[in-house]
PDB file of C-alpha atoms in Angstrom:
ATOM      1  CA  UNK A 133     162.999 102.006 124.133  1.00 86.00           C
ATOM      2  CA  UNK A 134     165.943 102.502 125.881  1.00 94.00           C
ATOM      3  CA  UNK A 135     166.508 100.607 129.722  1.00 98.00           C
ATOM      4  CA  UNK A 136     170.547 100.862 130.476  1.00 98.00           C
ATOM      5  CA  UNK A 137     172.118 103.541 129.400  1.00 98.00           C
ATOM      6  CA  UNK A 138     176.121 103.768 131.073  1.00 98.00           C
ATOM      7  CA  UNK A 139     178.529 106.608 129.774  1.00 98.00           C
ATOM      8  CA  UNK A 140     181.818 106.733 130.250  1.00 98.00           C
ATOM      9  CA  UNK A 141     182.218 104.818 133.419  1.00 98.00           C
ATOM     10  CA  UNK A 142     185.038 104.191 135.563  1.00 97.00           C
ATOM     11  CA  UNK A 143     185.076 101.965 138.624  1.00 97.00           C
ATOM     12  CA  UNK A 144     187.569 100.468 141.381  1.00 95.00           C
ATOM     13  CA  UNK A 145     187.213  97.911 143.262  1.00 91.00           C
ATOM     14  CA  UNK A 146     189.140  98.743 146.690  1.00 87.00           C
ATOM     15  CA  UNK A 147     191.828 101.541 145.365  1.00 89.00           C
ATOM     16  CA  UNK A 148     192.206  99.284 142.222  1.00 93.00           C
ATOM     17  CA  UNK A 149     190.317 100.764 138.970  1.00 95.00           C
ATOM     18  CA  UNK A 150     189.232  98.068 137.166  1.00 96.00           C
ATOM     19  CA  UNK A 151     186.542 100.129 134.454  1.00 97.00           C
ATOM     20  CA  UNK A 152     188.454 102.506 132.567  1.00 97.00           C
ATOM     21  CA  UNK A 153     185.375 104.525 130.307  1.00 97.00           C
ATOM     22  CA  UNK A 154     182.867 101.313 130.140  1.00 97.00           C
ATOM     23  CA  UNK A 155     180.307 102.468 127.660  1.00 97.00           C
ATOM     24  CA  UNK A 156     177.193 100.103 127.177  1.00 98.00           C
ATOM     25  CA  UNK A 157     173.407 100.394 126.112  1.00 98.00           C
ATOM     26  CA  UNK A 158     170.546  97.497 126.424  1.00 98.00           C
ATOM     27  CA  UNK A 159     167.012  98.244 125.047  1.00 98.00           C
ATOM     28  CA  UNK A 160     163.641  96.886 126.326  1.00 98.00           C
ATOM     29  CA  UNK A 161     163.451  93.591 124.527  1.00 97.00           C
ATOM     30  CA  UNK A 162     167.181  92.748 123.862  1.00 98.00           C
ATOM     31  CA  UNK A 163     169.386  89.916 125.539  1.00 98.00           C
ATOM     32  CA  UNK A 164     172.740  91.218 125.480  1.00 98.00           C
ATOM     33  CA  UNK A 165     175.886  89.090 126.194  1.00 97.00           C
ATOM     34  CA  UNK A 166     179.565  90.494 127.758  1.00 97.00           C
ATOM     35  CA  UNK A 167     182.202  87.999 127.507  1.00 96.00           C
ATOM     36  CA  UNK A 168     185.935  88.966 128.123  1.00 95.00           C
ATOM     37  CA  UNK A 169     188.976  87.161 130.008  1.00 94.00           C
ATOM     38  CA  UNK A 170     189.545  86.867 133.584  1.00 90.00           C
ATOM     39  CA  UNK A 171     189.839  89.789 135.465  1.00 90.00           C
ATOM     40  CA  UNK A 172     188.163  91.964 132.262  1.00 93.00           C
ATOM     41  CA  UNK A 173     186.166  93.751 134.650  1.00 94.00           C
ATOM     42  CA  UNK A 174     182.444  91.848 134.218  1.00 95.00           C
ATOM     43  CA  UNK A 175     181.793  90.631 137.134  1.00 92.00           C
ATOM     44  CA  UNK A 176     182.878  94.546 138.604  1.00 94.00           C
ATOM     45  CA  UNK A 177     180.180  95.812 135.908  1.00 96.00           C
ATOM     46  CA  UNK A 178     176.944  93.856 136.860  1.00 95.00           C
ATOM     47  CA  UNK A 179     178.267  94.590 141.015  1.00 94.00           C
ATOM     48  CA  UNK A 180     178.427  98.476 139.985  1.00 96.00           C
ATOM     49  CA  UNK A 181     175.158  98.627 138.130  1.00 97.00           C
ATOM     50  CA  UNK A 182     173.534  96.711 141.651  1.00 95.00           C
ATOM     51  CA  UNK A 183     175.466  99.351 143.854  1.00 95.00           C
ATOM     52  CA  UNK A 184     177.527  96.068 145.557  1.00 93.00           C
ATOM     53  CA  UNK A 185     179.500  98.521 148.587  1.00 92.00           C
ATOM     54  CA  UNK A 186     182.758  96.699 147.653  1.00 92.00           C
ATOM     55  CA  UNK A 187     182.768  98.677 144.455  1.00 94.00           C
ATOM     56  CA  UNK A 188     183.279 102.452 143.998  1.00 94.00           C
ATOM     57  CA  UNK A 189     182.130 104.402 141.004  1.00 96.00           C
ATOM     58  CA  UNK A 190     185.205 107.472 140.309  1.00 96.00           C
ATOM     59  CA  UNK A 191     183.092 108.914 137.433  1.00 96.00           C
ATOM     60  CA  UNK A 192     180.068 108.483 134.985  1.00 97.00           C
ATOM     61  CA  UNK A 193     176.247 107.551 134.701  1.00 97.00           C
ATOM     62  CA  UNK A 194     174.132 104.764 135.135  1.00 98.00           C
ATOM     63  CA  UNK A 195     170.797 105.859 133.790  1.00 98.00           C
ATOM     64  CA  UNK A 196     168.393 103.095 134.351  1.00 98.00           C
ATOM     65  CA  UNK A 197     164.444 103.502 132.063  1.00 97.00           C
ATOM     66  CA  UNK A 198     165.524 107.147 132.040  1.00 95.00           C
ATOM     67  CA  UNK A 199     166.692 107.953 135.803  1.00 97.00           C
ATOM     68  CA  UNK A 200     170.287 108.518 136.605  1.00 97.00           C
ATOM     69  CA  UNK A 201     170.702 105.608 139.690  1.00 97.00           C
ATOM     70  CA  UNK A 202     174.131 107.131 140.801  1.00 97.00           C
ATOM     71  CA  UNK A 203     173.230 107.941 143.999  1.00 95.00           C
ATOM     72  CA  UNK A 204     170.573 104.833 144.724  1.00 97.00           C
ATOM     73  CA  UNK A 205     171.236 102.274 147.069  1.00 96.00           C
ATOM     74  CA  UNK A 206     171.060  98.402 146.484  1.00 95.00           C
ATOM     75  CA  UNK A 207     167.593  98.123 147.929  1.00 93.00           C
ATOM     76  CA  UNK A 208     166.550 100.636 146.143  1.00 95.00           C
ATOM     77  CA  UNK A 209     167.645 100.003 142.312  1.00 96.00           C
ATOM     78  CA  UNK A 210     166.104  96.343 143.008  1.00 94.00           C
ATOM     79  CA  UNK A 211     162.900  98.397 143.745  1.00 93.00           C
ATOM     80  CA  UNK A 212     163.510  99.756 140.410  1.00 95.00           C
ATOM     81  CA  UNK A 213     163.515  96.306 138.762  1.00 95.00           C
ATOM     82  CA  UNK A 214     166.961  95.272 138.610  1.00 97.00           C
ATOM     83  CA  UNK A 215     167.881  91.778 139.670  1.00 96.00           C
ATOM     84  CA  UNK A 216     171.485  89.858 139.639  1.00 94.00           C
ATOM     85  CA  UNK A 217     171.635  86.432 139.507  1.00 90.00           C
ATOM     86  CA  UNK A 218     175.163  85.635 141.325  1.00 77.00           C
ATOM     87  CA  UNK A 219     178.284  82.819 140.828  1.00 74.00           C
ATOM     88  CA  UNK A 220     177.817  81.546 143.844  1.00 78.00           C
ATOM     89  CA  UNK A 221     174.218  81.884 145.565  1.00 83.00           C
ATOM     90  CA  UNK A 222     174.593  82.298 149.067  1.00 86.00           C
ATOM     91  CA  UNK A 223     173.229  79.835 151.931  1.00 88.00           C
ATOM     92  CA  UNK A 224     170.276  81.720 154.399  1.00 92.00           C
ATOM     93  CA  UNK A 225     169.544  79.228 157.271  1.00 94.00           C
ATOM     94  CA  UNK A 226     166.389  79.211 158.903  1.00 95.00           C
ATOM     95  CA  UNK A 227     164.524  81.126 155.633  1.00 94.00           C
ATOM     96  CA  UNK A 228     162.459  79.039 153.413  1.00 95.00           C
ATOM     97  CA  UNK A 229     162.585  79.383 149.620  1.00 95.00           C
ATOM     98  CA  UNK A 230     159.046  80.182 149.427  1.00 95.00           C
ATOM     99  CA  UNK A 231     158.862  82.856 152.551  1.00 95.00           C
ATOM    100  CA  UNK A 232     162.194  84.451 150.990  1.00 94.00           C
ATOM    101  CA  UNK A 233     160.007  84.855 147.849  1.00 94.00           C
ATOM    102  CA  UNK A 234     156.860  86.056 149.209  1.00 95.00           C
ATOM    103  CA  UNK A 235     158.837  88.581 151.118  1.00 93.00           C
ATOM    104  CA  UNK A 236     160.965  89.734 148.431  1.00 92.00           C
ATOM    105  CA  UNK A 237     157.970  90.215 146.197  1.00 91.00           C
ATOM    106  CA  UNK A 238     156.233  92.148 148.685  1.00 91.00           C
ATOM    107  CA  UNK A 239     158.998  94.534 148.866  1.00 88.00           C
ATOM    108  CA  UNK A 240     159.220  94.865 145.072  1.00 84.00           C
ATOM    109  CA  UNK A 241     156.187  95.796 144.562  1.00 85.00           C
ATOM    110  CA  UNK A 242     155.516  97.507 147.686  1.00 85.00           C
ATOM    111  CA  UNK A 243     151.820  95.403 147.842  1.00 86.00           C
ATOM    112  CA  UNK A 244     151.096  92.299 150.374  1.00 89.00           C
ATOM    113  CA  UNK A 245     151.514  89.064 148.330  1.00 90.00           C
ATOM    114  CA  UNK A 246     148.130  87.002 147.171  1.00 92.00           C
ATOM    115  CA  UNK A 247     148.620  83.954 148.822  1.00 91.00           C
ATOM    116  CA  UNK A 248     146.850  81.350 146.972  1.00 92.00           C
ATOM    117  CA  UNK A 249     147.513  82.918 143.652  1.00 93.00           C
ATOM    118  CA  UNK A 250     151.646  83.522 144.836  1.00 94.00           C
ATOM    119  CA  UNK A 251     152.231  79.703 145.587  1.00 93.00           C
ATOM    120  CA  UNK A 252     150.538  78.634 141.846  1.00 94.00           C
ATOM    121  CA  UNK A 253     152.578  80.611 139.799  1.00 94.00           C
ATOM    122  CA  UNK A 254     155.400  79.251 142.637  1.00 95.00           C
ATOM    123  CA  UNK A 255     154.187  75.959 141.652  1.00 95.00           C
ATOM    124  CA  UNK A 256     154.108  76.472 138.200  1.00 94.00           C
ATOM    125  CA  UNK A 257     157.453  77.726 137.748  1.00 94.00           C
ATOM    126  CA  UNK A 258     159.104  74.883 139.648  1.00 94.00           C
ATOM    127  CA  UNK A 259     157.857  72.540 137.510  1.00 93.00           C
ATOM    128  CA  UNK A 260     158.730  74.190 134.346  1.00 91.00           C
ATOM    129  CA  UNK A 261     162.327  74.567 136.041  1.00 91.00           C
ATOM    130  CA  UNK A 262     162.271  70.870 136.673  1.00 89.00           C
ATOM    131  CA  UNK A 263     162.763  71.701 140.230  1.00 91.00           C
ATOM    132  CA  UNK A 264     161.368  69.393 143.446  1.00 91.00           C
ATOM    133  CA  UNK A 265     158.539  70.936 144.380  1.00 92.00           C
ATOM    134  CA  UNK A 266     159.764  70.298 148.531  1.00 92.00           C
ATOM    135  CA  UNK A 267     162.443  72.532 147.575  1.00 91.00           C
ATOM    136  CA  UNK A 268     159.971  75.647 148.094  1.00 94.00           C
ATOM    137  CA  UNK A 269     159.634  74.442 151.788  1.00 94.00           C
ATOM    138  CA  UNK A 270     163.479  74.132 152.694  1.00 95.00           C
ATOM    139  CA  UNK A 271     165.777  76.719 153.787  1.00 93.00           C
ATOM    140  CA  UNK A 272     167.217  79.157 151.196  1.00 93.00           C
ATOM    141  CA  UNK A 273     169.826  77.614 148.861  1.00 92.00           C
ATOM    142  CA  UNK A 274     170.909  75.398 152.429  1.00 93.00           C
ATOM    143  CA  UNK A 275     171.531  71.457 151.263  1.00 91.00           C
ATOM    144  CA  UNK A 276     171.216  72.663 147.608  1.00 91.00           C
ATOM    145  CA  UNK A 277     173.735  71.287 145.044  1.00 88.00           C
ATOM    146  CA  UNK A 278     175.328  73.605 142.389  1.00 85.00           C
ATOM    147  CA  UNK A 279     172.342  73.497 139.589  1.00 85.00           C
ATOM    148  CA  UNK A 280     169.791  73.746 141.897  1.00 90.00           C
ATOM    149  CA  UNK A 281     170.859  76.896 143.631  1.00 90.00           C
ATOM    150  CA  UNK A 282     171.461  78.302 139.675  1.00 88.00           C
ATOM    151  CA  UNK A 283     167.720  77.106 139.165  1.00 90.00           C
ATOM    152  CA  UNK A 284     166.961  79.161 142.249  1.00 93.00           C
ATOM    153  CA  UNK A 285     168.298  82.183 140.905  1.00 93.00           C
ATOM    154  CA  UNK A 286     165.958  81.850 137.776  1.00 94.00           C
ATOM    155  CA  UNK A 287     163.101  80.819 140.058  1.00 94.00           C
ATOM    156  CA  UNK A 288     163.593  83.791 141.987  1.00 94.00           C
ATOM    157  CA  UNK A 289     163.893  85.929 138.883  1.00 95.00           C
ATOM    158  CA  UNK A 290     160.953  84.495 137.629  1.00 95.00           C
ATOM    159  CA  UNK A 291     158.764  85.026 140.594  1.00 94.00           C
ATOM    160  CA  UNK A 292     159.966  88.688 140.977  1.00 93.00           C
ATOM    161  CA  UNK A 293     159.913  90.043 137.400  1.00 94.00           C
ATOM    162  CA  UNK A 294     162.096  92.562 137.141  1.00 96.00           C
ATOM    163  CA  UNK A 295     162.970  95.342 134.148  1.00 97.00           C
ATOM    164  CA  UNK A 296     166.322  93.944 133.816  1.00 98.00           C
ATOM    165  CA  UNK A 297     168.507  90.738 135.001  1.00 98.00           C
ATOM    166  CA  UNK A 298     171.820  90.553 135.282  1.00 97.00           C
ATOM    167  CA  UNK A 299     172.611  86.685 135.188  1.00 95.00           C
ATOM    168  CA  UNK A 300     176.671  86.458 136.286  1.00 91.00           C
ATOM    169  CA  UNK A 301     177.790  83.395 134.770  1.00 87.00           C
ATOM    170  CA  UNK A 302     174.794  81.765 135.628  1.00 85.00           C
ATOM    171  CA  UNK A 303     175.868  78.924 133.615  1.00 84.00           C
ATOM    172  CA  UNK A 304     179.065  78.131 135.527  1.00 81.00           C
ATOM    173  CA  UNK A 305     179.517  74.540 136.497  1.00 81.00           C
ATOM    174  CA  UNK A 306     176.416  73.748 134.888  1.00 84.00           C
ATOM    175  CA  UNK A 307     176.221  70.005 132.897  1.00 85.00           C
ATOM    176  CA  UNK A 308     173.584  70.716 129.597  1.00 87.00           C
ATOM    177  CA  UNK A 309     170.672  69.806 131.071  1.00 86.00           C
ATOM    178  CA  UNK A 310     171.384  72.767 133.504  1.00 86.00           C
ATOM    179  CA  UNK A 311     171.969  75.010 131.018  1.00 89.00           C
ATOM    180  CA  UNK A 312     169.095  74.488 128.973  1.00 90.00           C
ATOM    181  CA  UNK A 313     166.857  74.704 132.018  1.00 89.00           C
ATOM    182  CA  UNK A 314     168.306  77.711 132.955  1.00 90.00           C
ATOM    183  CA  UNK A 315     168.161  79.173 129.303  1.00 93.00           C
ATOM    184  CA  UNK A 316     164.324  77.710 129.517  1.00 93.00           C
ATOM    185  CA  UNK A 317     163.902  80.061 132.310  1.00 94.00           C
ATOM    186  CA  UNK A 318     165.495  82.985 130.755  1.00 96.00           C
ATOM    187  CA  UNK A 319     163.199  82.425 127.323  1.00 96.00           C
ATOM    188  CA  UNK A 320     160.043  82.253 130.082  1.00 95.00           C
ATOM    189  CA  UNK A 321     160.803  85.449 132.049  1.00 96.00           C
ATOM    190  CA  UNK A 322     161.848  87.376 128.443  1.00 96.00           C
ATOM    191  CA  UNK A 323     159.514  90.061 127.484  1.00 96.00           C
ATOM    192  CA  UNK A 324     159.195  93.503 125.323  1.00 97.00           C
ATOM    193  CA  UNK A 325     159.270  94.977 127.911  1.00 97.00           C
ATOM    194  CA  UNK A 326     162.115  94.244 130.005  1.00 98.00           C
ATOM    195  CA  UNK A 327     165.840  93.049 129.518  1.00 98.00           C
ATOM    196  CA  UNK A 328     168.617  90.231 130.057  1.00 98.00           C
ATOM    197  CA  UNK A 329     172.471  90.963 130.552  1.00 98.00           C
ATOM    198  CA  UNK A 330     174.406  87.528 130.146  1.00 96.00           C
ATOM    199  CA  UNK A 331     177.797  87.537 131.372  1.00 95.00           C
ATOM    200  CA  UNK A 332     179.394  84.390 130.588  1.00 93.00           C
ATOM    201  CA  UNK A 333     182.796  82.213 129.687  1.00 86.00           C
ATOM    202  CA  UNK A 334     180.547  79.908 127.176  1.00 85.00           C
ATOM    203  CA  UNK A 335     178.527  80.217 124.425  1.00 88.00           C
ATOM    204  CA  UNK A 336     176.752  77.316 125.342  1.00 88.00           C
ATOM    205  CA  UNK A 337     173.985  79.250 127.381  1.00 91.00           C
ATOM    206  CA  UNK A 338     173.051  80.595 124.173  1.00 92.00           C
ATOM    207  CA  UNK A 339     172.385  78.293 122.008  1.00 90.00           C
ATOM    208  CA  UNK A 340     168.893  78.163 123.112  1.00 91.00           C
ATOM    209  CA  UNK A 341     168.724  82.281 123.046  1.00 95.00           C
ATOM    210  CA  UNK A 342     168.114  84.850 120.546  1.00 95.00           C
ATOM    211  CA  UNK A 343     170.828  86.999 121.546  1.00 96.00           C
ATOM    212  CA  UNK A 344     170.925  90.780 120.072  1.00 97.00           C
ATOM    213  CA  UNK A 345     174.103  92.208 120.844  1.00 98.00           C
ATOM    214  CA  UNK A 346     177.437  90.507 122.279  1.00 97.00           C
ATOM    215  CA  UNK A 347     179.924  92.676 123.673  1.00 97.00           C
ATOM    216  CA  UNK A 348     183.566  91.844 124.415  1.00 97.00           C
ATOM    217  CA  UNK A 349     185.110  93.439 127.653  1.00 97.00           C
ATOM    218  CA  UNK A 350     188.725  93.914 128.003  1.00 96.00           C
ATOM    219  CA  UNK A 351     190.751  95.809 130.334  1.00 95.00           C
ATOM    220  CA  UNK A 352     187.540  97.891 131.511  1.00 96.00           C
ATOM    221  CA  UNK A 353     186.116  98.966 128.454  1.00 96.00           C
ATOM    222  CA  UNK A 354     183.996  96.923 126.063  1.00 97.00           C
ATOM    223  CA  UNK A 355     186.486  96.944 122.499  1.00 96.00           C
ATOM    224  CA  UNK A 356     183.947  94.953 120.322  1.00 96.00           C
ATOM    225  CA  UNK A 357     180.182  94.819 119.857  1.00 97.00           C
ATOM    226  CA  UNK A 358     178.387  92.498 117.539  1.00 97.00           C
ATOM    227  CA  UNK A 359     175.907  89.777 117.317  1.00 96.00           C
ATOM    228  CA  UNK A 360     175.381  86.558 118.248  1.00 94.00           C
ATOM    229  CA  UNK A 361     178.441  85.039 115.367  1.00 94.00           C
ATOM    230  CA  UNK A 362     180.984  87.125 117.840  1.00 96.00           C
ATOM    231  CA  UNK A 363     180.241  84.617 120.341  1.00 94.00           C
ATOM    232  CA  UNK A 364     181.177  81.808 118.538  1.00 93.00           C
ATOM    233  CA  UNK A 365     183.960  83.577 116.919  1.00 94.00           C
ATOM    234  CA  UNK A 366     185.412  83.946 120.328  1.00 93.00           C
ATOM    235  CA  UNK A 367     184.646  80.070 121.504  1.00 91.00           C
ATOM    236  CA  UNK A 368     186.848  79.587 117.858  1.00 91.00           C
ATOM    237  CA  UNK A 369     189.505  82.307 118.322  1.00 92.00           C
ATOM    238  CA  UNK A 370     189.635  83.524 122.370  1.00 92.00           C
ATOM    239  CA  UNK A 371     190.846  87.069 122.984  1.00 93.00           C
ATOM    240  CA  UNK A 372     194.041  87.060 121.852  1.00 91.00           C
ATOM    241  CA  UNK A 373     193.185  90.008 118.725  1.00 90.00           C
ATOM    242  CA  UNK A 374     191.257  92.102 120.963  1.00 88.00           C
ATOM    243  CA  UNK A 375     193.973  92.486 124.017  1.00 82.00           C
TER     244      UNK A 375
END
């Protein structure tokens, strides 16, 4: 069953237009990939489909499990289920891990958290994520190194559960032990029911994966679709063919 559905889209970013008729699909149950050079427009794509203010649809839809978003808000497609994982988490003094969880949660699902039941699945998940478990008690993403804040990101996808995450390069910086925790994550959140969107420079976030469809963005508009063998072919090749 269809989740993302985005036709013919064009977007700038400040009065540059940087998707020129972006086309793209995702299903429940599928892990899709976009990979592309710098400044393909990837990055512009998973900020568009969150509504990030910076970025300005000119034309086209964004149907999301068979609503047209268009005219949603941030808060308010995250209520829908959609969650970004960002390049560079951002530091939030003086909120803990866990009561930036707890609160987030609450406003997903618009119920009050269950305490006891919240901080074992909290528990749970830190563990598998080879996280310290005193990380829940300090300030969000504050003292944090590189991996840890990217382990974050999965915890917090993890603990809210959305329909569909958007992991942006994710997998930046990373060493392999990173990576595979993070693709760990990804494997443990993955469902029938709801969807990943990879963007990423490496294939090496997917080894552990079953990836369905990798798409290659150039110069706004996706040019290539295939599976997961496109990936490697580009890690062999680059872009050079496709630009």
């Amino acid at each position: 069953m269809n989740l993302l559905t985005i036709k013919n889209l064009y977007a700038n970013a400040g009065e540059k237009e940087i998707l020129k008729g972006l086309n793209l699909e995702i299903n429940k149950g599928e892990i899709h990939v976009i990979m592309g050079p710098n400044g393909a427009g990837k990055s512009t794509l998973a900020n568009i489909i969150l509504d990030n203010p910076q970025y300005n649809v000119i034309k086209g839809n964004i149907e999301f499990d068979g609503e047209n978003i268009n005219k949603l808000k941030t808060d308010e497609r995250a209520k829908k289920g959609i969650f970004m994982s960002f390049q560079t988490p951002e530091e939030v003094p003086g909120i803990s891990v866990t009561n930036f969880l707890k609160t987030a949660q609450s406003s997903r699902t618009g119920e009050p958290v269950k305490i006891f039941k919240f901080k074992k699945e909290l528990e749970e998940n830190m563990k598998k994520l080879d996280m310290n478990p005193s990380y829940s008690t300090r300030d969000l993403n504050v003292g944090f190194s590189g991996g840890e804040k990217k382990k974050n990101e999965i915890l917090q996808m993890l603990t809210l559960n959305p329909k569909l995450a958007i992991l942006d390069e994710t997998d930046s910086g990373l060493d392999v032990d990173a990576i595979r925790t993070v693709s760990k994550g990804i494997n443990m959140y993955k469902n029938d029911d709801n969807a990943v969107l990879i963007i990423t420079h490496s294939t090496k976030i997917l080894n552990d994966l079953k990836v369905d469809k990798v798409h290659i963005l150039v110069d706004g508009k996706i040019v290539k679709t295939g599976d997961a063998n496109l990936a490697e072919q580009i890690e062999e090749e680059g872009y050079a063919k496709y630009i």
